[in-house]
Amino acid sequence: MLSKYRWWRDAVIYQVYVRSFLDSTGDGVGDLAGVRAGLPYLKKLGVDGIWLSPFYPSPQHDHGYDVADYCEVDPVFGDLAEFDLLVRAARQLGIKVLLDIVPNHCSSEHPWFREALDAEPGSPARARFHFADGRGPDGCEPPNNWHAMFGGPAWTRVADGQWYLHMFTPEQPDWNWRSPGISAEFDRILRFWLDRGVDGFRIDVAAGLFKHPELPDSDDPEADARTRDSVNPLAWNQPEVHEVWRHWRSVCEEYTARDGRERLLVGEVSVPTAREHAQYVRPDELHQAFFFDLLGAPWDADAFRKVVSEAMQDIAGTGSTVTWVLNNHDQVRTVTRYGEPATGGSGLGAVRARAAALLMLALPGAAYIYQGEELGLPEVVDLPDDVLTDPIFRRTGDRARIRDGCRVPLPWSGQASPFGFTSGADSARPWLPQPQYFADYAFDRALVDTRSFWHLYRDGLQLRSALPQLGEGTLRWLDTPPGVLAFVRGDDLVCAVNFGTTPVPAPVSGTPLLSSGPCPAGVLPGSTAAWWIDDLSPNS
């Protein structure tokens, strides 16, 4: 019999960036055994599940998002036996496990791409990818004017003169989903991991996969490549992609029908509007898709209210629930994004990030937390050029969009690097250097400081789990002064956020149940969020 409770609808999932979480071998790179060792920490924090970044065999040109073998574990992270131990340990603790799957592109080291390079133009092996003849004299110009997301042209020429398409880097050739066999291959991959007990998949570039069949020029190729919110419409969000998600949903439901345990599909869907986003979470497609608009909203009450209202109208209206995020492995950390100085401390960025966390946890639907956000980690902005690994930097030389600063290994304990991330007499240095100020954010210090980010997240997650008003459901906005947002969950759980810098009267009297900072009864200080229990039912 199928479970009536769909765990994913209001789940809080913790994103584990495996290579930066915890190193069990002393080589300076996090691994699956490290994730398993950290599960009690995540259980104590109170999350419902984890999403693991790619750990498949890969030359690591884009840290695992260039997959050479979708059904194995890269030795740097462990092996399949260690993965099975991780899944088993997570299940014993009641923690779901989601894998990151990358269906838009693979590695240039993937056997099928190597076969394509050796094959003739027009061959079935080349048809699995986007190979095309060039333009201009002797085909020396790319087939069209598309730009790659990580800089440079989206085409690379091979020895026999043809070109292949890569919307990210030359080491990540795009699959051609119109080619027979690609869908069947990913069926095999899904079933391989579902048979090993995973609870679902986070789908990378879920609005990608299909390109316009004629590969025409783009009207504004440079704009298409700037951000995923302005991606090339000829290479993104093509209508055929929805048939893939309908099929993947049917595969997951086949497994659910066997044992009543729902498997989740959550997509990285980067499209311009909430209405387009909603098309991906219709009842027979993806269960959920990350809603990035909250992450991208400026610290402004009107902007946040607009984002939340549109999501609730367009996405929740499909029967799905909104999947809220404030950060991930591709974004500047929240504390820094909201104004935190580069060296850390307790400035305005930290105050705002604490308030945003309580706001997100009070919203209807699911929430994803990127590792280190619960410690209040700032972005590491002063990494030297010679340690940077992000392909964006390698291809453009531009530090403005690099993602290494949010991927620095976590600080667990101690006063100096490696801060417990790696241990042993022969331990290598962490793969990215940790700044000395990470000592102020280490888990051992956060655990004993009841005012820390960690305690705020832990308390918010405990209340979210205990209070039926939170999680899935609806919200009702309250009238507030300018610069303040307030809403009711159920009949009596009030969440309010003061986006300004000066105190205002609280929307309800009494001492808050939980607040992001000091919050006297009847007052809501600037840049503060708080939860109250107070009967504000429409008929009260």
Coordinates of C-alpha atoms in Angstrom, one line a residue:
M1 CA 0.0 0.0 0.0
L2 CA 1.3 3.5 -0.9
S3 CA 2.2 5.8 1.9
K4 CA -0.3 8.7 2.2
Y5 CA 2.4 11.0 3.5
R6 CA 4.6 12.4 0.7
W7 CA 7.8 13.1 2.7
W8 CA 9.2 15.4 0.0
R9 CA 6.5 18.0 0.0
D10 CA 7.8 19.7 3.1
A11 CA 11.2 18.1 3.5
V12 CA 14.3 20.0 4.5
I13 CA 17.3 18.7 2.5
Y14 CA 20.9 19.4 3.2
Q15 CA 23.2 19.7 0.2
V16 CA 26.4 17.9 0.7
Y17 CA 29.3 19.0 -1.5
V18 CA 31.1 15.8 -1.0
R19 CA 34.7 17.0 -1.7
S20 CA 34.4 19.7 0.9
F21 CA 32.3 18.0 3.6
L22 CA 34.7 15.7 5.5
D23 CA 37.8 13.8 4.5
S24 CA 38.2 10.3 5.9
T25 CA 41.5 9.3 4.1
G26 CA 43.8 12.3 4.7
D27 CA 44.2 13.2 1.0
G28 CA 42.6 16.6 1.5
V29 CA 39.4 15.8 -0.5
G30 CA 36.1 14.9 1.2
D31 CA 34.7 11.5 0.4
L32 CA 31.7 9.2 0.9
A33 CA 33.1 7.7 4.1
G34 CA 33.4 11.3 5.4
V35 CA 29.7 11.9 4.6
R36 CA 28.8 8.7 6.5
A37 CA 30.9 9.9 9.5
G38 CA 29.0 13.2 9.4
L39 CA 25.5 11.7 9.4
P40 CA 25.1 12.0 13.2
Y41 CA 25.9 15.7 12.8
L42 CA 23.1 16.1 10.2
K43 CA 20.7 14.0 12.3
K44 CA 21.4 16.4 15.3
L45 CA 20.8 19.4 13.0
G46 CA 17.4 17.9 12.1
V47 CA 17.4 17.6 8.3
D48 CA 15.2 15.1 6.5
G49 CA 17.6 14.2 3.8
I50 CA 20.8 14.9 1.9
W51 CA 21.6 15.6 -1.7
L52 CA 25.1 14.4 -2.7
S53 CA 27.1 16.3 -5.3
P54 CA 28.4 14.1 -8.1
F55 CA 30.9 11.4 -7.0
Y56 CA 31.1 9.5 -10.2
P57 CA 34.4 8.8 -12.1
S58 CA 35.4 12.0 -13.7
P59 CA 38.5 13.9 -14.8
Q60 CA 37.1 16.7 -12.6
H61 CA 37.2 19.5 -15.1
D62 CA 34.0 20.8 -13.5
H63 CA 34.3 18.9 -10.2
G64 CA 32.3 15.9 -11.2
Y65 CA 29.7 17.5 -13.4
D66 CA 31.7 16.0 -16.3
V67 CA 30.8 12.4 -15.8
A68 CA 32.8 9.6 -17.4
D69 CA 30.8 6.7 -15.8
Y70 CA 27.4 7.2 -14.4
C71 CA 27.3 3.9 -12.5
E72 CA 30.5 3.9 -10.5
V73 CA 32.2 5.8 -7.8
D74 CA 35.4 7.8 -8.4
P75 CA 38.2 6.2 -6.3
V76 CA 38.9 9.6 -4.8
F77 CA 35.5 9.4 -3.1
G78 CA 35.4 5.7 -2.3
D79 CA 33.7 2.8 -4.0
L80 CA 30.2 1.3 -4.4
A81 CA 30.6 -0.7 -1.2
E82 CA 31.2 2.5 0.7
F83 CA 28.2 4.1 -1.1
D84 CA 26.0 1.1 0.0
L85 CA 27.2 1.6 3.6
L86 CA 26.3 5.3 3.4
V87 CA 22.8 4.6 2.2
R88 CA 22.3 1.9 4.9
A89 CA 23.5 4.2 7.6
A90 CA 21.4 7.1 6.4
R91 CA 18.3 4.9 6.4
Q92 CA 18.9 3.8 10.0
L93 CA 18.9 7.5 11.0
G94 CA 15.8 8.3 9.0
I95 CA 17.8 10.4 6.5
K96 CA 16.8 10.3 2.8
V97 CA 19.6 10.2 0.1
L98 CA 19.3 12.0 -3.2
L99 CA 21.9 11.7 -6.0
D100 CA 23.0 14.4 -8.4
I101 CA 22.4 13.2 -11.9
V102 CA 23.7 15.0 -15.0
P103 CA 21.7 14.2 -18.1
N104 CA 22.5 17.3 -20.2
H105 CA 26.1 16.5 -20.8
C106 CA 28.9 14.1 -19.9
S107 CA 32.7 14.1 -19.8
S108 CA 34.8 14.1 -22.9
E109 CA 36.4 11.0 -21.3
H110 CA 33.1 9.1 -21.4
P111 CA 33.5 6.0 -23.6
W112 CA 30.6 7.0 -25.9
F113 CA 32.2 10.3 -26.6
R114 CA 35.6 8.7 -27.2
E115 CA 33.9 6.3 -29.6
A116 CA 32.3 9.3 -31.4
L117 CA 35.7 11.0 -31.9
D118 CA 36.9 7.8 -33.6
A119 CA 33.8 7.4 -35.7
E120 CA 33.0 8.9 -39.1
P121 CA 30.8 12.0 -39.5
G122 CA 27.1 11.0 -39.7
S123 CA 27.7 7.7 -37.7
P124 CA 25.4 6.6 -35.0
A125 CA 28.2 7.1 -32.5
R126 CA 28.4 10.8 -33.4
A127 CA 24.6 11.1 -33.4
R128 CA 24.6 10.6 -29.7
F129 CA 26.1 14.1 -29.4
H130 CA 25.7 17.3 -31.5
F131 CA 28.3 17.1 -34.2
A132 CA 28.0 19.4 -37.2
D133 CA 29.9 20.8 -40.1
G134 CA 31.3 24.3 -39.7
R135 CA 30.6 27.4 -41.7
G136 CA 32.8 29.6 -43.7
P137 CA 35.9 28.6 -45.8
D138 CA 36.7 24.9 -45.3
G139 CA 34.2 24.8 -42.4
C140 CA 36.6 26.8 -40.2
E141 CA 33.9 28.7 -38.4
P142 CA 31.5 27.2 -35.7
P143 CA 28.1 25.9 -36.9
N144 CA 26.3 28.7 -35.2
N145 CA 27.1 31.7 -32.9
W146 CA 26.1 30.2 -29.5
H147 CA 28.3 31.0 -26.5
A148 CA 29.1 28.5 -23.7
M149 CA 27.8 29.2 -20.2
F150 CA 31.3 29.2 -18.8
G151 CA 32.8 31.5 -21.4
G152 CA 33.9 31.2 -25.0
P153 CA 32.2 29.6 -28.0
A154 CA 29.9 26.6 -27.5
W155 CA 31.6 24.6 -30.2
T156 CA 35.0 22.8 -30.5
R157 CA 36.5 21.5 -33.7
V158 CA 37.8 17.9 -33.9
A159 CA 40.6 16.5 -36.1
D160 CA 38.4 15.6 -39.1
G161 CA 37.0 19.2 -39.3
Q162 CA 33.5 18.7 -37.7
W163 CA 32.5 20.6 -34.5
Y164 CA 30.8 19.4 -31.4
L165 CA 28.5 21.3 -29.0
H166 CA 29.2 22.0 -25.4
M167 CA 27.0 24.5 -23.5
F168 CA 29.4 24.6 -20.6
T169 CA 33.1 23.6 -21.3
P170 CA 34.8 21.6 -24.2
E171 CA 35.3 18.8 -21.6
Q172 CA 31.5 18.5 -21.3
P173 CA 29.9 17.6 -24.6
D174 CA 26.1 17.8 -24.7
W175 CA 24.1 14.7 -25.2
N176 CA 21.7 14.7 -28.2
W177 CA 18.5 13.5 -26.6
R178 CA 16.9 13.2 -30.1
S179 CA 19.3 10.3 -30.7
P180 CA 17.9 6.8 -30.2
G181 CA 19.5 5.2 -27.2
I182 CA 20.1 8.2 -24.9
S183 CA 16.8 7.8 -23.1
A184 CA 17.3 4.0 -22.7
E185 CA 20.8 4.6 -21.3
F186 CA 19.5 7.0 -18.7
D187 CA 16.8 4.5 -17.8
R188 CA 19.5 2.1 -17.1
I189 CA 21.4 4.6 -14.9
L190 CA 18.2 5.6 -12.9
R191 CA 17.4 2.0 -12.2
F192 CA 21.0 1.1 -11.2
W193 CA 20.9 3.7 -8.4
L194 CA 17.2 3.1 -7.5
D195 CA 18.1 -0.6 -7.1
R196 CA 20.8 0.5 -4.6
G197 CA 18.2 2.2 -2.4
V198 CA 18.4 5.9 -3.2
D199 CA 15.4 8.0 -2.5
G200 CA 15.6 10.2 -5.6
F201 CA 17.6 12.5 -7.8
R202 CA 18.5 16.1 -8.1
I203 CA 18.6 16.7 -11.8
D204 CA 21.3 19.0 -13.1
V205 CA 20.3 21.5 -15.9
A206 CA 16.8 20.1 -16.0
A207 CA 15.6 22.7 -18.5
G208 CA 18.3 21.7 -20.9
L209 CA 18.7 18.4 -22.8
F210 CA 17.0 19.4 -26.1
K211 CA 18.3 22.0 -28.5
H212 CA 16.5 23.5 -31.4
P213 CA 16.7 20.7 -34.1
E214 CA 18.1 23.2 -36.7
L215 CA 20.7 24.7 -34.4
P216 CA 20.1 28.2 -35.7
D217 CA 22.0 31.4 -34.7
S218 CA 20.9 33.1 -31.5
D219 CA 19.7 36.7 -31.7
D220 CA 21.9 37.7 -28.7
P221 CA 24.5 34.9 -28.0
E222 CA 26.5 36.9 -25.4
A223 CA 23.4 37.6 -23.3
D224 CA 22.4 34.0 -23.5
A225 CA 25.6 33.0 -21.8
R226 CA 25.7 35.5 -19.0
T227 CA 23.5 33.7 -16.5
R228 CA 21.2 30.8 -16.3
D229 CA 18.3 33.3 -16.0
S230 CA 19.1 34.6 -19.6
V231 CA 20.0 31.3 -21.2
N232 CA 19.8 30.7 -24.9
P233 CA 16.1 29.8 -25.6
L234 CA 17.3 27.7 -28.6
A235 CA 19.2 25.4 -26.3
W236 CA 17.1 25.6 -23.1
N237 CA 13.5 25.0 -22.2
Q238 CA 12.6 23.2 -25.4
P239 CA 9.1 21.5 -25.2
E240 CA 10.4 18.0 -25.8
V241 CA 12.1 18.0 -22.4
H242 CA 8.8 17.6 -20.6
E243 CA 8.3 14.1 -22.1
V244 CA 11.6 13.0 -20.5
W245 CA 10.4 14.1 -17.0
R246 CA 7.1 12.4 -17.6
H247 CA 9.0 9.2 -18.3
W248 CA 11.3 9.5 -15.4
R249 CA 8.4 10.2 -13.1
S250 CA 6.8 6.9 -14.3
V251 CA 10.0 5.1 -13.5
C252 CA 10.1 6.4 -10.0
E253 CA 6.4 5.6 -9.5
E254 CA 7.1 2.1 -10.6
Y255 CA 9.5 1.7 -7.7
T256 CA 7.1 3.4 -5.3
A257 CA 4.3 1.0 -6.3
R258 CA 6.5 -1.9 -5.1
D259 CA 7.2 -0.7 -1.6
G260 CA 5.2 2.5 -0.9
R261 CA 8.4 4.5 -0.5
E262 CA 8.2 7.6 -2.7
R263 CA 11.2 8.5 -4.8
L264 CA 11.8 12.2 -5.5
L265 CA 12.8 14.0 -8.7
V266 CA 13.8 17.6 -8.0
G267 CA 15.1 19.7 -10.9
E268 CA 17.5 22.5 -11.4
V269 CA 15.1 24.5 -13.5
S270 CA 16.4 27.9 -14.5
V271 CA 13.7 29.7 -16.5
P272 CA 12.7 33.3 -16.4
T273 CA 9.3 33.2 -14.7
A274 CA 7.4 31.3 -12.0
R275 CA 4.8 30.4 -14.6
E276 CA 7.4 28.6 -16.8
H277 CA 8.9 27.0 -13.7
A278 CA 5.4 25.6 -12.8
Q279 CA 5.3 23.7 -16.1
Y280 CA 8.0 21.4 -14.8
V281 CA 6.2 20.4 -11.7
R282 CA 2.9 19.4 -13.2
P283 CA 1.4 16.2 -11.6
D284 CA 3.0 13.8 -14.1
E285 CA 6.4 15.5 -14.3
L286 CA 9.0 16.4 -11.7
H287 CA 7.9 16.3 -8.1
Q288 CA 9.7 19.6 -7.4
A289 CA 12.1 22.1 -8.9
F290 CA 14.3 24.6 -7.1
F291 CA 12.8 28.0 -7.0
F292 CA 15.8 30.3 -7.3
D293 CA 13.9 33.6 -7.2
L294 CA 14.2 33.9 -3.4
L295 CA 17.9 33.4 -3.7
G296 CA 18.1 36.1 -6.3
A297 CA 15.8 38.7 -4.6
P298 CA 17.4 41.8 -3.2
W299 CA 17.1 42.4 0.6
D300 CA 13.8 44.2 0.2
A301 CA 10.3 43.5 1.7
D302 CA 8.4 44.2 -1.5
A303 CA 10.8 42.0 -3.6
F304 CA 10.5 39.1 -1.2
R305 CA 6.7 39.4 -1.0
K306 CA 6.4 39.4 -4.8
V307 CA 8.6 36.3 -5.2
V308 CA 6.7 34.4 -2.5
S309 CA 3.3 35.4 -3.9
E310 CA 4.1 34.4 -7.4
A311 CA 5.6 31.1 -6.3
M312 CA 2.5 30.3 -4.2
Q313 CA 0.2 31.2 -7.1
D314 CA 2.0 29.5 -10.0
I315 CA 3.9 26.6 -8.5
A316 CA 1.7 25.5 -5.6
G317 CA -1.2 25.9 -8.0
T318 CA 0.1 22.8 -9.9
G319 CA -0.4 20.6 -6.9
S320 CA 3.4 20.5 -6.1
T321 CA 5.0 22.5 -3.4
V322 CA 7.5 25.3 -3.7
T323 CA 11.2 24.2 -3.2
W324 CA 12.9 27.2 -1.5
V325 CA 16.7 27.8 -1.6
L326 CA 18.9 30.6 -0.3
N327 CA 22.1 29.2 -1.6
N328 CA 23.9 26.3 -3.3
H329 CA 27.4 25.3 -4.6
D330 CA 27.1 27.8 -7.6
Q331 CA 26.3 30.9 -5.6
V332 CA 28.0 33.5 -3.3
R333 CA 27.3 32.5 0.3
T334 CA 24.2 34.2 1.8
V335 CA 26.1 36.0 4.5
T336 CA 28.4 37.7 2.0
R337 CA 25.6 38.3 -0.5
Y338 CA 23.6 40.2 2.1
G339 CA 26.6 42.4 2.9
E340 CA 29.0 40.6 5.1
P341 CA 32.7 41.8 5.2
A342 CA 35.0 39.3 3.5
T343 CA 36.8 38.6 6.8
G344 CA 33.8 37.3 8.6
G345 CA 32.4 38.8 11.9
S346 CA 28.9 39.6 13.0
G347 CA 28.0 42.4 10.6
L348 CA 24.8 43.2 8.7
G349 CA 25.2 40.3 6.2
A350 CA 25.1 37.8 9.1
V351 CA 22.1 39.5 10.7
R352 CA 20.2 39.5 7.4
A353 CA 21.2 35.9 6.6
R354 CA 19.8 34.7 10.0
A355 CA 16.5 36.5 9.3
A356 CA 16.3 35.0 5.8
A357 CA 16.8 31.5 7.2
L358 CA 13.9 31.8 9.6
L359 CA 11.8 33.3 6.8
M360 CA 12.6 30.4 4.4
L361 CA 11.9 27.8 7.1
A362 CA 8.5 29.3 7.8
L363 CA 7.3 29.3 4.1
P364 CA 5.0 26.5 2.8
G365 CA 6.8 23.8 1.0
A366 CA 10.3 22.3 1.0
A367 CA 13.6 23.9 1.7
Y368 CA 17.2 23.1 0.8
I369 CA 20.2 24.1 2.9
Y370 CA 23.7 24.3 1.4
Q371 CA 26.4 22.9 3.6
G372 CA 28.0 25.6 5.8
E373 CA 25.0 27.9 5.7
E374 CA 24.1 26.5 9.1
L375 CA 27.5 27.7 10.4
G376 CA 27.1 31.2 8.9
L377 CA 30.1 30.8 6.7
P378 CA 31.0 33.8 4.6
E379 CA 32.3 33.6 1.0
V380 CA 36.1 33.2 0.8
V381 CA 36.8 36.0 -1.6
D382 CA 40.6 36.2 -1.4
L383 CA 41.6 32.8 -2.7
P384 CA 44.8 33.3 -4.8
D385 CA 44.6 32.7 -8.5
D386 CA 46.9 29.6 -8.4
V387 CA 44.5 27.6 -6.3
L388 CA 41.3 28.4 -8.2
T389 CA 39.8 25.4 -10.0
D390 CA 36.5 26.8 -11.3
P391 CA 36.3 26.3 -15.1
I392 CA 34.7 29.8 -15.4
F393 CA 38.0 31.3 -14.2
R394 CA 40.1 29.1 -16.4
R395 CA 38.1 30.0 -19.5
T396 CA 37.5 33.7 -18.8
G397 CA 40.1 34.8 -16.3
D398 CA 37.2 36.7 -14.6
R399 CA 37.0 36.3 -10.8
A400 CA 33.5 37.9 -10.6
R401 CA 31.6 34.6 -11.3
I402 CA 33.9 32.0 -9.8
R403 CA 32.3 29.5 -7.4
D404 CA 35.4 28.3 -5.5
G405 CA 34.7 30.7 -2.6
C406 CA 31.6 28.9 -1.5
R407 CA 33.2 25.4 -1.9
V408 CA 36.1 25.8 0.6
P409 CA 36.1 22.7 3.0
L410 CA 34.0 23.0 6.1
P411 CA 35.6 23.8 9.5
W412 CA 34.7 21.2 12.1
S413 CA 37.0 21.9 15.0
G414 CA 40.2 23.5 16.3
Q415 CA 42.0 26.8 15.8
A416 CA 43.9 26.3 12.6
S417 CA 43.5 24.6 9.2
P418 CA 42.5 21.9 8.4
F419 CA 39.9 22.5 11.2
G420 CA 39.1 18.8 11.6
F421 CA 38.2 18.5 7.9
T422 CA 41.0 16.1 7.4
S423 CA 43.2 14.3 9.9
G424 CA 46.2 12.0 10.2
A425 CA 50.0 12.4 10.4
D426 CA 50.4 12.3 6.7
S427 CA 47.3 14.4 5.8
A428 CA 47.4 16.6 2.7
R429 CA 46.2 20.1 2.9
P430 CA 42.5 20.7 2.0
W431 CA 42.0 20.9 -1.7
L432 CA 41.1 24.6 -1.3
P433 CA 42.8 26.6 1.5
Q434 CA 40.7 27.5 4.5
P435 CA 41.2 31.1 5.9
Q436 CA 42.2 31.5 9.5
Y437 CA 38.9 33.2 10.4
F438 CA 37.1 29.9 9.8
A439 CA 38.1 29.1 13.4
D440 CA 35.3 31.4 14.5
Y441 CA 32.7 29.3 12.5
A442 CA 33.9 25.8 13.3
F443 CA 31.2 23.3 14.4
D444 CA 32.7 22.7 17.8
R445 CA 32.5 26.4 18.7
A446 CA 29.0 26.8 17.2
L447 CA 27.7 23.9 19.2
V448 CA 28.5 25.5 22.6
D449 CA 27.4 29.0 21.5
T450 CA 23.6 29.1 21.8
R451 CA 23.5 32.3 19.8
S452 CA 25.2 30.7 16.8
F453 CA 23.8 30.1 13.3
W454 CA 23.9 26.4 14.0
H455 CA 21.5 26.7 17.0
L456 CA 19.2 29.0 15.0
Y457 CA 18.9 26.5 12.2
R458 CA 18.6 23.5 14.6
D459 CA 15.9 25.3 16.7
G460 CA 14.0 26.3 13.5
L461 CA 14.1 22.8 12.1
Q462 CA 12.9 21.3 15.4
L463 CA 10.0 23.7 15.5
R464 CA 9.2 23.1 11.9
S465 CA 9.0 19.4 12.6
A466 CA 7.0 19.8 15.7
L467 CA 4.5 22.4 14.7
P468 CA 1.7 21.3 12.3
Q469 CA 1.3 24.9 11.2
L470 CA 4.7 24.8 9.4
G471 CA 5.7 22.7 6.4
E472 CA 3.2 22.1 3.6
G473 CA 0.2 24.3 3.4
T474 CA -0.8 27.9 2.7
L475 CA 0.0 31.3 4.1
R476 CA -2.0 34.5 4.7
W477 CA -0.4 37.9 4.5
L478 CA -0.9 40.4 7.3
D479 CA -1.0 44.2 6.9
T480 CA 2.3 45.7 7.9
P481 CA 4.2 49.0 7.8
P482 CA 6.6 49.6 4.9
G483 CA 9.7 47.4 5.0
V484 CA 8.1 44.7 7.0
L485 CA 6.7 41.3 5.9
A486 CA 4.4 39.2 8.1
F487 CA 2.2 36.2 7.4
V488 CA 0.2 33.6 9.2
R489 CA 0.7 29.8 8.9
G490 CA -2.4 27.9 10.1
D491 CA -4.4 30.1 12.4
D492 CA -1.8 31.1 14.9
L493 CA 1.8 30.8 13.8
V494 CA 3.0 34.3 12.8
C495 CA 6.3 35.0 11.0
A496 CA 7.5 38.5 10.5
V497 CA 10.6 40.0 9.1
N498 CA 11.8 43.6 9.4
F499 CA 13.9 44.4 6.3
G500 CA 14.7 47.9 7.6
T501 CA 17.3 48.9 10.1
T502 CA 15.1 50.6 12.8
P503 CA 12.7 48.8 15.2
V504 CA 9.0 48.6 14.5
P505 CA 6.0 47.4 16.6
A506 CA 5.7 43.6 16.3
P507 CA 2.6 42.4 14.5
V508 CA 1.5 40.5 17.7
S509 CA 2.2 41.0 21.4
G510 CA 4.2 38.6 23.6
T511 CA 7.7 37.1 23.5
P512 CA 8.6 35.3 20.2
L513 CA 8.8 31.6 20.0
L514 CA 12.0 31.9 18.0
S515 CA 13.8 35.0 16.6
S516 CA 16.9 35.5 14.5
G517 CA 18.3 38.0 17.1
P518 CA 17.3 39.8 20.3
C519 CA 13.6 40.5 20.1
P520 CA 11.8 42.1 23.1
A521 CA 8.1 41.5 23.5
G522 CA 6.1 43.8 21.3
V523 CA 9.1 45.0 19.2
L524 CA 10.6 43.7 15.9
P525 CA 14.1 45.1 15.6
G526 CA 15.7 46.0 12.3
S527 CA 16.9 43.1 10.1
T528 CA 15.2 40.6 12.3
A529 CA 12.8 37.7 11.8
A530 CA 10.7 36.1 14.5
W531 CA 8.0 33.5 15.0
W532 CA 5.1 33.9 17.4
I533 CA 2.1 31.7 18.4
D534 CA -0.9 34.0 18.5
D535 CA -4.4 33.2 17.4
L536 CA -5.0 35.3 14.3
S537 CA -7.6 33.1 12.6
P538 CA -9.9 35.0 10.3
N539 CA -12.9 34.4 12.6
S540 CA -11.0 35.3 15.9

